[in-house]
Amino acid sequence: MGEDIDTRKINNSFLRDHNYVTEADIISTVEFNHTGELLATGDKGGRVVIFQREQETKKQPHQQGEYNVYSTFQSHEPEFDYLKSLEIEEKINKIRWLPQQNAAHFLLSTNDKTIKLWKVSERDKRPEGYNLKDEEGRLKDLSTVTVLQVPVLKPMDLMVEVTPRRIFANAHTYHINSISVNSDCETYMSADDLRINLWHLGITDRSFNIVDIKPVDMEELTEVITAAEFHPHHCNLLVYSSSKGTLRLCDMRAAALCDKHAKLFEEPEDPSGRFFFSEITSSVSDVKFSHSGRYMMTRDYLTVKVWDLNMETKPIETYQVHDYLRSKLCSLYENDCIFDKFECAWNGSDSVIMTGAYNNFFRMFDRNTKRDVTLEASRENSKPRAILKPRKVCTGGKRRKDEISVDSLDFNKKILHTAWHPTENIIAVAATNNLYIFQDKLMWSSDYRFIPDCVYF
Amino acid sequence: MLAKGLKRKLDYEENMAGAFDSNPGLPYNLQRQLVLNMCLIKLQSCRMLVEPNLHRSVLIANTVRQIQEDMRQESGQQALSVCGVETYTSTQTGIEFLGTSSPVLHNPSGADNTSDSMENPNENSLGVFSDDDMSSAISSILKDLDFMEDTSPSPCPAPAEDDVSVECAGAPSEDRLQGSKPADSVFGSFEITNSTSYLTDLAFDDIFEDIDTSMYDTDLCLLPATPARSLSGTVDDVPKPFHLCNSSSVNSIQICRVDFKLVFQRTY
């Protein structure tokens, strides 16, 4: 168990040479905690890095909002399953914060098979003056102890301690794609390709299988679970998405086994628009409940859709993320990009949605004004305090000066993971091994002014 | 074009995919075959992995199923024209087919029938020039596939191609262009793949027979003829007749079925 204890002063040593990208440095998940004070990222190397927002000071009122490295630790190590002769990657698939209940923070992190509960706590005092131990913790020679003293707590430099509290293993045959903490704050679920398990946060040796779509004969397998999430307010409701583009809402009150969904959200297929890759592009890569709990958002390869929980027949809104790729699907299939799993995020008021695209572009859609914008996360464009310029992709016809043509998009630079601060207009965007944090000083509806706040490499 | 004798699988595929995307006028059948080929290659590579990505494998498998279904429906339309046409199964013919048909890929003149799959593609575009490089590229793929076959759990890959190849080699190229046979042979396969017990019915030898050729000998070359046939063919008939017409391409489908099973079960 590789557990590191770091102080917040490691900031500089953490910054890596940005020209040298190793696979392990690629960010694989980004997640704000419930207050937005902390931001956690996981990477392919099994590390978790936690950023903390700087508190506003009287001296520098405008400095508020910058995120600094708070702690970094090795969450998962590569493992080997000797029974199946399988290597288990250390890559962090998902991180979820638990609602804060005391001074410490807790988060769940998972790789393909094993979920871990971590406690992140601060320590700024240490006990001194033990009777039987010296300063280094070694036992004293009892003959030297002549007087009894009362140990005291002395202040010291702030230290962030990260300790593993629970390890939930051996419950998933397939790769875990989602974890979600229930609103009851006592249970959480984990979903893999074919099953969803329900856990109690305090019990590691047992979980309940609540969804199982594995056919008896694996040959008949045509559908997998791609993502799953609990309802933000109703602890009995959960939704899971499938590779066929459907959403199933389950009510755990109905039965212990949620194999029968309460609602099935599915858009009728447009027969005229069918093409070879229809099924692949309609596979849902992410599903998120809105903060209000009224809506769900799904991301598939080409679109983002917003569903009303009260309407199963079709989404209430559909936004095109990069429709210009429709003519390139064969190449994208050939180079496997078509299997990329883009995530999506709501803003705090559920009025704007954000999702990633290629070429380090990410898209935002204002649900009220129906305006949309393409922004770019790049070092060149991200000078501190500069305003992000909207980018435009030229889709045929004559390319204007500041437009970029579809053919020159870089498909290796993709933004799969994004997160939105729970209440403010601060977003975190993971572009390969770079984390960009932008914040909007103005209200979003007035302008698309995202200002790079800090950039971590 | 391709460099002599140096091209390998990936380059070939890239080329195909690029041709697909940049040339929406490609005949529907050719597009479909292209996608099917890519699917099969991807499934093969999935199979080589210790723990394949289930999500990805399922999506690819479903794409193959969809294309199968599509071909089956089409075969219903072509029911009459199909029977009695001999099949081209040999490795050599497969290569030749691709070789002769490759100009289509690079010739944008093949009619702008983006949407209408039944439209007649430009026959003249075929055989405008034949590309030896392409053939060599493909033969290298076939070798690769042979190799994969050897490493697969199949007890014995059964080659039975030589006789056919002779026959095919003798066939005039025009005939090849006219026959919709490879396509038909694929249809024929559906009969078997559709039966619930196809795996138990067949010996492994049969299943793996001809894997390499069957993946490539389909309608790449026959596109021009196919539309004509389909126009004249009867509609919506169950493709029973094809059951007999073919033995070769059946295997391509069986192979991918086997893939599904292996790929999925491996992950368990």
PDB file of C-alpha atoms in Angstrom, chain A residues 200-410:
ATOM      1  CA  HIS A 200     -22.002   0.095   2.663  1.00  0.00           C
ATOM      2  CA  LEU A 201     -19.158   2.518   3.196  1.00  0.00           C
ATOM      3  CA  GLY A 202     -18.172   0.762   6.389  1.00  0.00           C
ATOM      4  CA  ILE A 203     -18.262  -2.820   5.156  1.00  0.00           C
ATOM      5  CA  THR A 204     -15.628  -4.085   2.789  1.00  0.00           C
ATOM      6  CA  ASP A 205     -16.214  -7.806   2.652  1.00  0.00           C
ATOM      7  CA  ARG A 206     -19.711  -7.826   1.239  1.00  0.00           C
ATOM      8  CA  SER A 207     -21.714  -6.017  -1.399  1.00  0.00           C
ATOM      9  CA  PHE A 208     -25.113  -6.499  -2.915  1.00  0.00           C
ATOM     10  CA  ASN A 209     -25.517  -7.055  -6.579  1.00  0.00           C
ATOM     11  CA  ILE A 210     -28.413  -4.844  -7.612  1.00  0.00           C
ATOM     12  CA  VAL A 211     -28.160  -4.962 -11.395  1.00  0.00           C
ATOM     13  CA  ASP A 212     -26.908  -7.834 -13.492  1.00  0.00           C
ATOM     14  CA  ILE A 213     -27.303  -7.778 -17.250  1.00  0.00           C
ATOM     15  CA  LYS A 214     -24.955 -10.623 -17.994  1.00  0.00           C
ATOM     16  CA  PRO A 215     -26.660 -13.101 -20.305  1.00  0.00           C
ATOM     17  CA  VAL A 216     -26.377 -16.773 -19.505  1.00  0.00           C
ATOM     18  CA  ASP A 217     -24.613 -17.273 -22.779  1.00  0.00           C
ATOM     19  CA  MET A 218     -22.001 -14.583 -23.296  1.00  0.00           C
ATOM     20  CA  GLU A 219     -22.441 -15.027 -27.000  1.00  0.00           C
ATOM     21  CA  GLU A 220     -25.765 -13.279 -26.744  1.00  0.00           C
ATOM     22  CA  LEU A 221     -24.163 -10.262 -25.192  1.00  0.00           C
ATOM     23  CA  THR A 222     -25.065  -7.155 -27.142  1.00  0.00           C
ATOM     24  CA  GLU A 223     -25.180  -4.471 -24.486  1.00  0.00           C
ATOM     25  CA  VAL A 224     -22.985  -3.281 -21.629  1.00  0.00           C
ATOM     26  CA  ILE A 225     -23.383  -0.797 -18.802  1.00  0.00           C
ATOM     27  CA  THR A 226     -21.351   2.301 -19.531  1.00  0.00           C
ATOM     28  CA  ALA A 227     -22.054   4.576 -16.550  1.00  0.00           C
ATOM     29  CA  ALA A 228     -24.239   4.746 -13.464  1.00  0.00           C
ATOM     30  CA  GLU A 229     -25.196   7.340 -10.881  1.00  0.00           C
ATOM     31  CA  PHE A 230     -27.410   7.799  -7.843  1.00  0.00           C
ATOM     32  CA  HIS A 231     -30.087  10.446  -7.793  1.00  0.00           C
ATOM     33  CA  PRO A 232     -28.791  13.464  -5.869  1.00  0.00           C
ATOM     34  CA  HIS A 233     -31.757  13.582  -3.463  1.00  0.00           C
ATOM     35  CA  HIS A 234     -33.693  10.340  -3.606  1.00  0.00           C
ATOM     36  CA  CYS A 235     -31.552   7.615  -2.160  1.00  0.00           C
ATOM     37  CA  ASN A 236     -33.670   4.883  -3.728  1.00  0.00           C
ATOM     38  CA  LEU A 237     -33.215   6.012  -7.322  1.00  0.00           C
ATOM     39  CA  LEU A 238     -30.313   5.277  -9.598  1.00  0.00           C
ATOM     40  CA  VAL A 239     -29.757   5.495 -13.303  1.00  0.00           C
ATOM     41  CA  TYR A 240     -27.479   3.543 -15.553  1.00  0.00           C
ATOM     42  CA  SER A 241     -26.664   4.027 -19.199  1.00  0.00           C
ATOM     43  CA  SER A 242     -25.930   1.430 -21.805  1.00  0.00           C
ATOM     44  CA  SER A 243     -23.915   0.973 -24.933  1.00  0.00           C
ATOM     45  CA  LYS A 244     -27.139   0.989 -26.905  1.00  0.00           C
ATOM     46  CA  GLY A 245     -27.850   4.571 -25.988  1.00  0.00           C
ATOM     47  CA  THR A 246     -30.548   3.905 -23.413  1.00  0.00           C
ATOM     48  CA  LEU A 247     -30.953   5.036 -19.826  1.00  0.00           C
ATOM     49  CA  ARG A 248     -32.580   2.888 -17.182  1.00  0.00           C
ATOM     50  CA  LEU A 249     -33.896   4.399 -13.999  1.00  0.00           C
ATOM     51  CA  CYS A 250     -34.153   1.907 -11.163  1.00  0.00           C
ATOM     52  CA  ASP A 251     -36.039   2.175  -7.906  1.00  0.00           C
ATOM     53  CA  MET A 252     -34.480   0.159  -5.134  1.00  0.00           C
ATOM     54  CA  ARG A 253     -37.725   0.236  -3.189  1.00  0.00           C
ATOM     55  CA  ALA A 254     -39.364  -1.973  -5.774  1.00  0.00           C
ATOM     56  CA  ALA A 255     -37.125  -4.966  -5.265  1.00  0.00           C
ATOM     57  CA  ALA A 256     -33.744  -5.839  -3.901  1.00  0.00           C
ATOM     58  CA  LEU A 257     -32.622  -6.759  -7.383  1.00  0.00           C
ATOM     59  CA  CYS A 258     -33.095  -3.869  -9.796  1.00  0.00           C
ATOM     60  CA  ASP A 259     -33.011  -5.984 -12.924  1.00  0.00           C
ATOM     61  CA  LYS A 260     -36.380  -4.572 -13.887  1.00  0.00           C
ATOM     62  CA  HIS A 261     -36.052  -0.876 -14.480  1.00  0.00           C
ATOM     63  CA  ALA A 262     -38.697   1.567 -13.364  1.00  0.00           C
ATOM     64  CA  LYS A 263     -38.240   3.729 -16.439  1.00  0.00           C
ATOM     65  CA  LEU A 264     -36.487   3.291 -19.727  1.00  0.00           C
ATOM     66  CA  PHE A 265     -35.338   6.418 -21.502  1.00  0.00           C
ATOM     67  CA  GLU A 266     -34.754   5.813 -25.143  1.00  0.00           C
ATOM     68  CA  GLU A 267     -34.851   7.941 -28.222  1.00  0.00           C
ATOM     69  CA  PRO A 268     -36.490   6.282 -31.215  1.00  0.00           C
ATOM     70  CA  GLU A 269     -33.926   5.723 -33.905  1.00  0.00           C
ATOM     71  CA  ASP A 270     -34.242   7.789 -36.995  1.00  0.00           C
ATOM     72  CA  PRO A 271     -34.153   5.154 -39.744  1.00  0.00           C
ATOM     73  CA  SER A 272     -33.006   7.635 -42.340  1.00  0.00           C
ATOM     74  CA  GLY A 273     -30.019   8.629 -40.287  1.00  0.00           C
ATOM     75  CA  ARG A 274     -28.784   5.127 -39.744  1.00  0.00           C
ATOM     76  CA  PHE A 275     -25.249   4.328 -40.799  1.00  0.00           C
ATOM     77  CA  PHE A 276     -22.635   1.745 -40.032  1.00  0.00           C
ATOM     78  CA  PHE A 277     -21.488   3.366 -36.856  1.00  0.00           C
ATOM     79  CA  SER A 278     -24.876   4.428 -35.510  1.00  0.00           C
ATOM     80  CA  GLU A 279     -24.704   2.058 -32.629  1.00  0.00           C
ATOM     81  CA  ILE A 280     -21.181   2.953 -31.675  1.00  0.00           C
ATOM     82  CA  THR A 281     -21.854   6.662 -31.762  1.00  0.00           C
ATOM     83  CA  SER A 282     -25.043   6.310 -29.767  1.00  0.00           C
ATOM     84  CA  SER A 283     -23.325   4.454 -26.948  1.00  0.00           C
ATOM     85  CA  VAL A 284     -23.624   6.626 -23.840  1.00  0.00           C
ATOM     86  CA  SER A 285     -20.245   7.509 -22.413  1.00  0.00           C
ATOM     87  CA  ASP A 286     -21.420   9.460 -19.371  1.00  0.00           C
ATOM     88  CA  VAL A 287     -24.615  10.170 -17.461  1.00  0.00           C
ATOM     89  CA  LYS A 288     -25.076  12.900 -14.859  1.00  0.00           C
ATOM     90  CA  PHE A 289     -28.087  13.966 -12.832  1.00  0.00           C
ATOM     91  CA  SER A 290     -28.627  17.696 -12.660  1.00  0.00           C
ATOM     92  CA  HIS A 291     -28.113  19.236  -9.228  1.00  0.00           C
ATOM     93  CA  SER A 292     -31.863  19.672  -8.952  1.00  0.00           C
ATOM     94  CA  GLY A 293     -32.424  16.015  -9.690  1.00  0.00           C
ATOM     95  CA  ARG A 294     -35.028  16.837 -12.303  1.00  0.00           C
ATOM     96  CA  TYR A 295     -32.893  16.209 -15.367  1.00  0.00           C
ATOM     97  CA  MET A 296     -30.284  13.822 -16.590  1.00  0.00           C
ATOM     98  CA  MET A 297     -27.586  14.577 -19.112  1.00  0.00           C
ATOM     99  CA  THR A 298     -26.025  11.961 -21.330  1.00  0.00           C
ATOM    100  CA  ARG A 299     -23.040  12.206 -23.584  1.00  0.00           C
ATOM    101  CA  ASP A 300     -22.621  10.044 -26.634  1.00  0.00           C
ATOM    102  CA  TYR A 301     -19.958  10.322 -29.279  1.00  0.00           C
ATOM    103  CA  LEU A 302     -21.436  13.197 -31.227  1.00  0.00           C
ATOM    104  CA  THR A 303     -24.021  14.810 -28.941  1.00  0.00           C
ATOM    105  CA  VAL A 304     -25.041  15.792 -25.447  1.00  0.00           C
ATOM    106  CA  LYS A 305     -28.658  15.186 -24.517  1.00  0.00           C
ATOM    107  CA  VAL A 306     -30.735  16.446 -21.641  1.00  0.00           C
ATOM    108  CA  TRP A 307     -33.543  14.214 -20.437  1.00  0.00           C
ATOM    109  CA  ASP A 308     -36.442  15.092 -18.210  1.00  0.00           C
ATOM    110  CA  LEU A 309     -37.070  12.405 -15.614  1.00  0.00           C
ATOM    111  CA  ASN A 310     -40.734  12.718 -16.446  1.00  0.00           C
ATOM    112  CA  MET A 311     -40.373  12.039 -20.153  1.00  0.00           C
ATOM    113  CA  GLU A 312     -38.998   8.758 -21.338  1.00  0.00           C
ATOM    114  CA  THR A 313     -39.730   8.965 -25.037  1.00  0.00           C
ATOM    115  CA  LYS A 314     -37.085  11.428 -26.077  1.00  0.00           C
ATOM    116  CA  PRO A 315     -34.584  13.930 -24.708  1.00  0.00           C
ATOM    117  CA  ILE A 316     -35.831  17.445 -24.190  1.00  0.00           C
ATOM    118  CA  GLU A 317     -32.650  18.938 -25.585  1.00  0.00           C
ATOM    119  CA  THR A 318     -29.968  17.659 -27.926  1.00  0.00           C
ATOM    120  CA  TYR A 319     -26.752  19.540 -28.562  1.00  0.00           C
ATOM    121  CA  GLN A 320     -24.272  18.739 -31.289  1.00  0.00           C
ATOM    122  CA  VAL A 321     -20.770  18.631 -29.897  1.00  0.00           C
ATOM    123  CA  HIS A 322     -18.807  18.131 -33.092  1.00  0.00           C
ATOM    124  CA  ASP A 323     -21.169  17.286 -35.874  1.00  0.00           C
ATOM    125  CA  TYR A 324     -18.449  17.914 -38.433  1.00  0.00           C
ATOM    126  CA  LEU A 325     -16.953  14.563 -37.476  1.00  0.00           C
ATOM    127  CA  ARG A 326     -19.917  12.756 -38.954  1.00  0.00           C
ATOM    128  CA  SER A 327     -18.133  12.519 -42.281  1.00  0.00           C
ATOM    129  CA  LYS A 328     -14.972  11.202 -40.643  1.00  0.00           C
ATOM    130  CA  LEU A 329     -16.409   8.345 -38.682  1.00  0.00           C
ATOM    131  CA  CYS A 330     -14.718   5.661 -40.694  1.00  0.00           C
ATOM    132  CA  SER A 331     -11.285   7.062 -39.985  1.00  0.00           C
ATOM    133  CA  LEU A 332     -12.230   7.607 -36.364  1.00  0.00           C
ATOM    134  CA  TYR A 333     -13.327   4.018 -36.196  1.00  0.00           C
ATOM    135  CA  GLU A 334     -10.160   2.857 -37.816  1.00  0.00           C
ATOM    136  CA  ASN A 335      -7.965   4.687 -35.331  1.00  0.00           C
ATOM    137  CA  ASP A 336     -10.230   3.759 -32.411  1.00  0.00           C
ATOM    138  CA  CYS A 337     -11.073   7.345 -31.512  1.00  0.00           C
ATOM    139  CA  ILE A 338     -14.724   6.476 -31.935  1.00  0.00           C
ATOM    140  CA  PHE A 339     -14.476   4.509 -28.681  1.00  0.00           C
ATOM    141  CA  ASP A 340     -13.323   7.529 -26.685  1.00  0.00           C
ATOM    142  CA  LYS A 341     -15.462   8.105 -23.614  1.00  0.00           C
ATOM    143  CA  PHE A 342     -16.183  11.784 -23.209  1.00  0.00           C
ATOM    144  CA  GLU A 343     -17.659  12.969 -19.942  1.00  0.00           C
ATOM    145  CA  CYS A 344     -19.998  15.880 -19.327  1.00  0.00           C
ATOM    146  CA  ALA A 345     -20.731  18.311 -16.494  1.00  0.00           C
ATOM    147  CA  TRP A 346     -23.485  20.630 -15.283  1.00  0.00           C
ATOM    148  CA  ASN A 347     -22.835  24.081 -13.926  1.00  0.00           C
ATOM    149  CA  GLY A 348     -24.080  24.925 -10.442  1.00  0.00           C
ATOM    150  CA  SER A 349     -27.474  26.156 -11.558  1.00  0.00           C
ATOM    151  CA  ASP A 350     -28.048  23.456 -14.185  1.00  0.00           C
ATOM    152  CA  SER A 351     -28.328  26.132 -16.865  1.00  0.00           C
ATOM    153  CA  VAL A 352     -25.107  25.423 -18.704  1.00  0.00           C
ATOM    154  CA  ILE A 353     -23.538  22.133 -19.690  1.00  0.00           C
ATOM    155  CA  MET A 354     -19.982  21.425 -20.638  1.00  0.00           C
ATOM    156  CA  THR A 355     -18.273  18.576 -22.404  1.00  0.00           C
ATOM    157  CA  GLY A 356     -15.005  17.859 -24.127  1.00  0.00           C
ATOM    158  CA  ALA A 357     -13.991  17.360 -27.731  1.00  0.00           C
ATOM    159  CA  TYR A 358     -10.849  16.895 -29.811  1.00  0.00           C
ATOM    160  CA  ASN A 359      -7.968  19.246 -30.458  1.00  0.00           C
ATOM    161  CA  ASN A 360      -8.090  20.271 -26.792  1.00  0.00           C
ATOM    162  CA  PHE A 361     -11.414  21.937 -27.451  1.00  0.00           C
ATOM    163  CA  PHE A 362     -14.266  21.854 -25.037  1.00  0.00           C
ATOM    164  CA  ARG A 363     -17.833  22.939 -25.594  1.00  0.00           C
ATOM    165  CA  MET A 364     -20.384  24.764 -23.493  1.00  0.00           C
ATOM    166  CA  PHE A 365     -24.080  25.021 -24.131  1.00  0.00           C
ATOM    167  CA  ASP A 366     -26.316  27.570 -22.486  1.00  0.00           C
ATOM    168  CA  ARG A 367     -29.660  25.863 -22.112  1.00  0.00           C
ATOM    169  CA  ASN A 368     -31.620  29.094 -21.810  1.00  0.00           C
ATOM    170  CA  THR A 369     -30.188  31.181 -24.604  1.00  0.00           C
ATOM    171  CA  LYS A 370     -29.280  28.135 -26.717  1.00  0.00           C
ATOM    172  CA  ARG A 371     -25.925  29.713 -27.330  1.00  0.00           C
ATOM    173  CA  ASP A 372     -22.901  27.500 -27.524  1.00  0.00           C
ATOM    174  CA  VAL A 373     -19.201  28.102 -27.544  1.00  0.00           C
ATOM    175  CA  THR A 374     -16.041  26.211 -28.298  1.00  0.00           C
ATOM    176  CA  LEU A 375     -13.052  26.984 -26.106  1.00  0.00           C
ATOM    177  CA  GLU A 376      -9.547  25.685 -26.208  1.00  0.00           C
ATOM    178  CA  ALA A 377      -7.360  24.530 -23.372  1.00  0.00           C
ATOM    179  CA  SER A 378      -3.813  25.182 -24.423  1.00  0.00           C
ATOM    180  CA  ARG A 379      -0.689  26.641 -22.949  1.00  0.00           C
ATOM    181  CA  GLU A 380      -0.395  29.216 -25.650  1.00  0.00           C
ATOM    182  CA  ASN A 381      -3.853  30.587 -25.127  1.00  0.00           C
ATOM    183  CA  SER A 382      -3.825  30.290 -21.392  1.00  0.00           C
ATOM    184  CA  LYS A 383      -1.787  33.174 -20.210  1.00  0.00           C
ATOM    185  CA  PRO A 384      -2.900  33.986 -16.702  1.00  0.00           C
ATOM    186  CA  ARG A 385      -5.689  36.548 -16.623  1.00  0.00           C
ATOM    187  CA  ALA A 386      -6.217  36.427 -20.338  1.00  0.00           C
ATOM    188  CA  ILE A 387      -9.659  35.819 -21.671  1.00  0.00           C
ATOM    189  CA  LEU A 388     -10.266  32.659 -23.611  1.00  0.00           C
ATOM    190  CA  LYS A 389     -11.159  33.293 -27.182  1.00  0.00           C
ATOM    191  CA  PRO A 390     -13.945  31.231 -28.663  1.00  0.00           C
ATOM    192  CA  ARG A 391     -12.703  28.907 -31.378  1.00  0.00           C
ATOM    193  CA  LYS A 392     -14.489  27.928 -34.478  1.00  0.00           C
ATOM    194  CA  VAL A 393     -14.176  24.850 -36.628  1.00  0.00           C
ATOM    195  CA  CYS A 394     -14.677  25.417 -40.288  1.00  0.00           C
ATOM    196  CA  THR A 395     -17.207  22.988 -41.669  1.00  0.00           C
ATOM    197  CA  GLY A 396     -16.880  23.249 -45.373  1.00  0.00           C
ATOM    198  CA  GLY A 397     -16.903  26.305 -47.541  1.00  0.00           C
ATOM    199  CA  LYS A 398     -14.272  28.920 -47.189  1.00  0.00           C
ATOM    200  CA  ARG A 399     -12.187  28.946 -44.066  1.00  0.00           C
ATOM    201  CA  ARG A 400     -11.966  32.257 -42.377  1.00  0.00           C
ATOM    202  CA  LYS A 401      -8.852  33.575 -40.768  1.00  0.00           C
ATOM    203  CA  ASP A 402      -9.248  32.405 -37.200  1.00  0.00           C
ATOM    204  CA  GLU A 403     -11.079  29.238 -38.015  1.00  0.00           C
ATOM    205  CA  ILE A 404      -9.566  25.808 -37.916  1.00  0.00           C
ATOM    206  CA  SER A 405     -10.415  23.251 -40.551  1.00  0.00           C
ATOM    207  CA  VAL A 406     -11.740  19.826 -39.671  1.00  0.00           C
ATOM    208  CA  ASP A 407      -8.764  18.177 -41.307  1.00  0.00           C
ATOM    209  CA  SER A 408      -6.258  19.896 -39.094  1.00  0.00           C
ATOM    210  CA  LEU A 409      -7.878  18.863 -35.827  1.00  0.00           C
ATOM    211  CA  ASP A 410      -5.532  16.878 -33.632  1.00  0.00           C
TER     212      ASP A 410
END
